[in-house]
Amino acid sequence: MTFLEKIRCLLTFGQGVALPLPEISDNQDPIELFKLWFDDAQKSGILLPEAMSVSTCGADGQPSSRMVLLKEYDQQGFVFYTNYESRKSQQLTDNNKVALLFHWNVLQRQVRIEGVVEKVSKEQSARYFHSRDRGSQIGAWASKQSHKLPTENQLKERVAYYEKKYAGKQVPHPDFWGGWRVRPHYIEFWQGRASRLHDRICFEQHNNHWQQFKLNP
Ligand SMILES: Cc1cc2nc3c(=O)[nH]c(=O)nc-3n(C[C@H](O)[C@H](O)[C@H](O)COP(=O)(O)O)c2cc1C
């Protein structure tokens, strides 16, 4: 048994953490269920439980994934912040279909979300931008996210430029930086179980109503 396999066994007793699913009624609201699971993940001590993968697919049909941080969620959707001129934003502009993925390993849980994106309001983006530390605000101006970095020094020079430019002033919120809200139409909760007989509880939205069903593992 490899070291990693031993750790996994230790964490899961070789069987998957047998956390029970909460009581799920026929008209369970998936966002409420997400809240229960997200709260569990936050309490579990997992580093960055809000880290999620975002998968996008631009006009050329090539899927692309990367991690981002979930900053807000409610009945309207799931919000993350980024550079609107980045590769992901370019792809989301070409094709608003998106998939999110959370994996909380010690809980043996995964949540899959599929939906479409929209930009959050400028006011909301500015509010969040100004809640960040100053270094991250300068970093947002300095980094031409996803664009080629021609020299090692360019990023440092741009940081120094914006530090000087905004010295002693509030760093303004750049127009090219803000939030994307993922409006979900499919949410799947996966709970690891013994003998790979995992639970998969799915919610699909039809005419503003969530339909619920289970899938084979
Ligand atoms: C744990 C983690 C969290 C991250 N959070 C963000 C984020 O919230 N926003 C962001 O733009 N990039 C974030 N990144 C960096 C992205 O993964 C990615 O490198 C960057 O957004 C550029 O992606 P793109 O070129 O596909 O647009 C994070 C990376 C990691 C590993």
PDB file of C-alpha atoms in Angstrom, residues 60-159:
ATOM      1  CA  ASP A  60     -13.487  26.760 -30.361  1.00  0.00           C
ATOM      2  CA  GLY A  61     -15.134  24.029 -28.192  1.00  0.00           C
ATOM      3  CA  GLN A  62     -11.993  23.469 -26.091  1.00  0.00           C
ATOM      4  CA  PRO A  63     -12.963  23.081 -22.397  1.00  0.00           C
ATOM      5  CA  SER A  64     -10.722  24.726 -19.822  1.00  0.00           C
ATOM      6  CA  SER A  65     -10.770  24.491 -16.000  1.00  0.00           C
ATOM      7  CA  ARG A  66      -9.163  26.419 -13.169  1.00  0.00           C
ATOM      8  CA  MET A  67      -9.707  27.026  -9.461  1.00  0.00           C
ATOM      9  CA  VAL A  68     -11.324  30.197  -8.112  1.00  0.00           C
ATOM     10  CA  LEU A  69     -12.847  31.176  -4.771  1.00  0.00           C
ATOM     11  CA  LEU A  70     -16.573  31.282  -4.144  1.00  0.00           C
ATOM     12  CA  LYS A  71     -17.263  34.684  -2.565  1.00  0.00           C
ATOM     13  CA  GLU A  72     -21.073  34.824  -2.340  1.00  0.00           C
ATOM     14  CA  TYR A  73     -23.987  32.518  -2.956  1.00  0.00           C
ATOM     15  CA  ASP A  74     -27.738  32.788  -2.586  1.00  0.00           C
ATOM     16  CA  GLN A  75     -30.906  31.921  -4.523  1.00  0.00           C
ATOM     17  CA  GLN A  76     -29.604  34.006  -7.459  1.00  0.00           C
ATOM     18  CA  GLY A  77     -26.458  31.935  -7.849  1.00  0.00           C
ATOM     19  CA  PHE A  78     -22.771  31.484  -7.055  1.00  0.00           C
ATOM     20  CA  VAL A  79     -20.366  34.424  -7.424  1.00  0.00           C
ATOM     21  CA  PHE A  80     -16.621  34.543  -8.039  1.00  0.00           C
ATOM     22  CA  TYR A  81     -14.408  37.500  -8.952  1.00  0.00           C
ATOM     23  CA  THR A  82     -11.799  37.762 -11.648  1.00  0.00           C
ATOM     24  CA  ASN A  83     -10.331  39.800 -14.476  1.00  0.00           C
ATOM     25  CA  TYR A  84     -12.922  40.346 -17.238  1.00  0.00           C
ATOM     26  CA  GLU A  85     -10.107  40.212 -19.840  1.00  0.00           C
ATOM     27  CA  SER A  86      -8.782  36.842 -18.667  1.00  0.00           C
ATOM     28  CA  ARG A  87      -9.055  33.649 -20.698  1.00  0.00           C
ATOM     29  CA  LYS A  88     -11.961  32.388 -18.584  1.00  0.00           C
ATOM     30  CA  SER A  89     -13.853  35.667 -19.024  1.00  0.00           C
ATOM     31  CA  GLN A  90     -13.205  35.664 -22.762  1.00  0.00           C
ATOM     32  CA  GLN A  91     -14.617  32.144 -22.943  1.00  0.00           C
ATOM     33  CA  LEU A  92     -17.621  33.071 -20.779  1.00  0.00           C
ATOM     34  CA  THR A  93     -18.299  36.033 -23.056  1.00  0.00           C
ATOM     35  CA  ASP A  94     -18.269  33.728 -26.108  1.00  0.00           C
ATOM     36  CA  ASN A  95     -20.303  31.007 -24.366  1.00  0.00           C
ATOM     37  CA  ASN A  96     -22.148  31.662 -21.105  1.00  0.00           C
ATOM     38  CA  LYS A  97     -22.437  27.956 -20.188  1.00  0.00           C
ATOM     39  CA  VAL A  98     -20.318  27.025 -17.195  1.00  0.00           C
ATOM     40  CA  ALA A  99     -19.694  24.216 -14.687  1.00  0.00           C
ATOM     41  CA  LEU A 100     -18.501  24.511 -11.087  1.00  0.00           C
ATOM     42  CA  LEU A 101     -17.076  21.729  -8.949  1.00  0.00           C
ATOM     43  CA  PHE A 102     -16.399  21.491  -5.225  1.00  0.00           C
ATOM     44  CA  HIS A 103     -14.579  18.541  -3.665  1.00  0.00           C
ATOM     45  CA  TRP A 104     -14.406  18.347   0.125  1.00  0.00           C
ATOM     46  CA  ASN A 105     -12.158  15.313   0.450  1.00  0.00           C
ATOM     47  CA  VAL A 106     -12.298  14.530   4.184  1.00  0.00           C
ATOM     48  CA  LEU A 107     -16.082  14.655   4.009  1.00  0.00           C
ATOM     49  CA  GLN A 108     -16.124  12.442   0.916  1.00  0.00           C
ATOM     50  CA  ARG A 109     -18.385  14.974  -0.740  1.00  0.00           C
ATOM     51  CA  GLN A 110     -18.544  16.552  -4.153  1.00  0.00           C
ATOM     52  CA  VAL A 111     -20.976  19.147  -5.494  1.00  0.00           C
ATOM     53  CA  ARG A 112     -21.399  19.671  -9.241  1.00  0.00           C
ATOM     54  CA  ILE A 113     -23.134  22.764 -10.539  1.00  0.00           C
ATOM     55  CA  GLU A 114     -24.035  23.615 -14.129  1.00  0.00           C
ATOM     56  CA  GLY A 115     -25.568  26.851 -15.301  1.00  0.00           C
ATOM     57  CA  VAL A 116     -25.084  30.073 -17.179  1.00  0.00           C
ATOM     58  CA  VAL A 117     -23.185  33.181 -16.146  1.00  0.00           C
ATOM     59  CA  GLU A 118     -23.964  36.852 -15.964  1.00  0.00           C
ATOM     60  CA  LYS A 119     -21.820  39.714 -14.708  1.00  0.00           C
ATOM     61  CA  VAL A 120     -22.671  41.033 -11.251  1.00  0.00           C
ATOM     62  CA  SER A 121     -23.453  44.752 -11.045  1.00  0.00           C
ATOM     63  CA  LYS A 122     -20.598  47.245 -11.127  1.00  0.00           C
ATOM     64  CA  GLU A 123     -21.609  48.412  -7.654  1.00  0.00           C
ATOM     65  CA  GLN A 124     -21.347  44.877  -6.255  1.00  0.00           C
ATOM     66  CA  SER A 125     -17.951  44.337  -7.912  1.00  0.00           C
ATOM     67  CA  ALA A 126     -16.673  47.693  -6.608  1.00  0.00           C
ATOM     68  CA  ARG A 127     -17.900  46.868  -3.104  1.00  0.00           C
ATOM     69  CA  TYR A 128     -16.078  43.562  -3.091  1.00  0.00           C
ATOM     70  CA  PHE A 129     -12.965  45.091  -4.736  1.00  0.00           C
ATOM     71  CA  HIS A 130     -12.690  47.664  -1.964  1.00  0.00           C
ATOM     72  CA  SER A 131     -13.102  45.020   0.739  1.00  0.00           C
ATOM     73  CA  ARG A 132      -9.863  43.351  -0.452  1.00  0.00           C
ATOM     74  CA  ASP A 133      -6.445  44.241   0.935  1.00  0.00           C
ATOM     75  CA  ARG A 134      -4.582  47.023  -0.860  1.00  0.00           C
ATOM     76  CA  GLY A 135      -1.953  44.636  -2.264  1.00  0.00           C
ATOM     77  CA  SER A 136      -4.649  42.627  -4.051  1.00  0.00           C
ATOM     78  CA  GLN A 137      -6.219  45.825  -5.385  1.00  0.00           C
ATOM     79  CA  ILE A 138      -2.867  46.958  -6.839  1.00  0.00           C
ATOM     80  CA  GLY A 139      -2.311  43.398  -8.101  1.00  0.00           C
ATOM     81  CA  ALA A 140      -5.597  43.522 -10.008  1.00  0.00           C
ATOM     82  CA  TRP A 141      -4.412  46.654 -11.858  1.00  0.00           C
ATOM     83  CA  ALA A 142      -0.923  45.276 -12.442  1.00  0.00           C
ATOM     84  CA  SER A 143      -1.748  41.795 -13.732  1.00  0.00           C
ATOM     85  CA  LYS A 144      -2.932  41.456 -17.331  1.00  0.00           C
ATOM     86  CA  GLN A 145      -4.396  38.130 -16.302  1.00  0.00           C
ATOM     87  CA  SER A 146      -3.896  35.276 -18.796  1.00  0.00           C
ATOM     88  CA  HIS A 147      -1.842  37.421 -21.161  1.00  0.00           C
ATOM     89  CA  LYS A 148       1.773  36.488 -21.979  1.00  0.00           C
ATOM     90  CA  LEU A 149       4.364  37.948 -19.615  1.00  0.00           C
ATOM     91  CA  PRO A 150       7.172  39.087 -21.950  1.00  0.00           C
ATOM     92  CA  THR A 151       9.801  39.679 -19.241  1.00  0.00           C
ATOM     93  CA  GLU A 152      10.248  38.651 -15.605  1.00  0.00           C
ATOM     94  CA  ASN A 153      10.311  42.283 -14.607  1.00  0.00           C
ATOM     95  CA  GLN A 154       7.174  43.490 -16.315  1.00  0.00           C
ATOM     96  CA  LEU A 155       4.822  42.481 -13.504  1.00  0.00           C
ATOM     97  CA  LYS A 156       7.067  44.046 -10.814  1.00  0.00           C
ATOM     98  CA  GLU A 157       7.340  47.236 -12.865  1.00  0.00           C
ATOM     99  CA  ARG A 158       3.585  47.425 -13.267  1.00  0.00           C
ATOM    100  CA  VAL A 159       3.063  46.862  -9.527  1.00  0.00           C
TER     101      VAL A 159
END
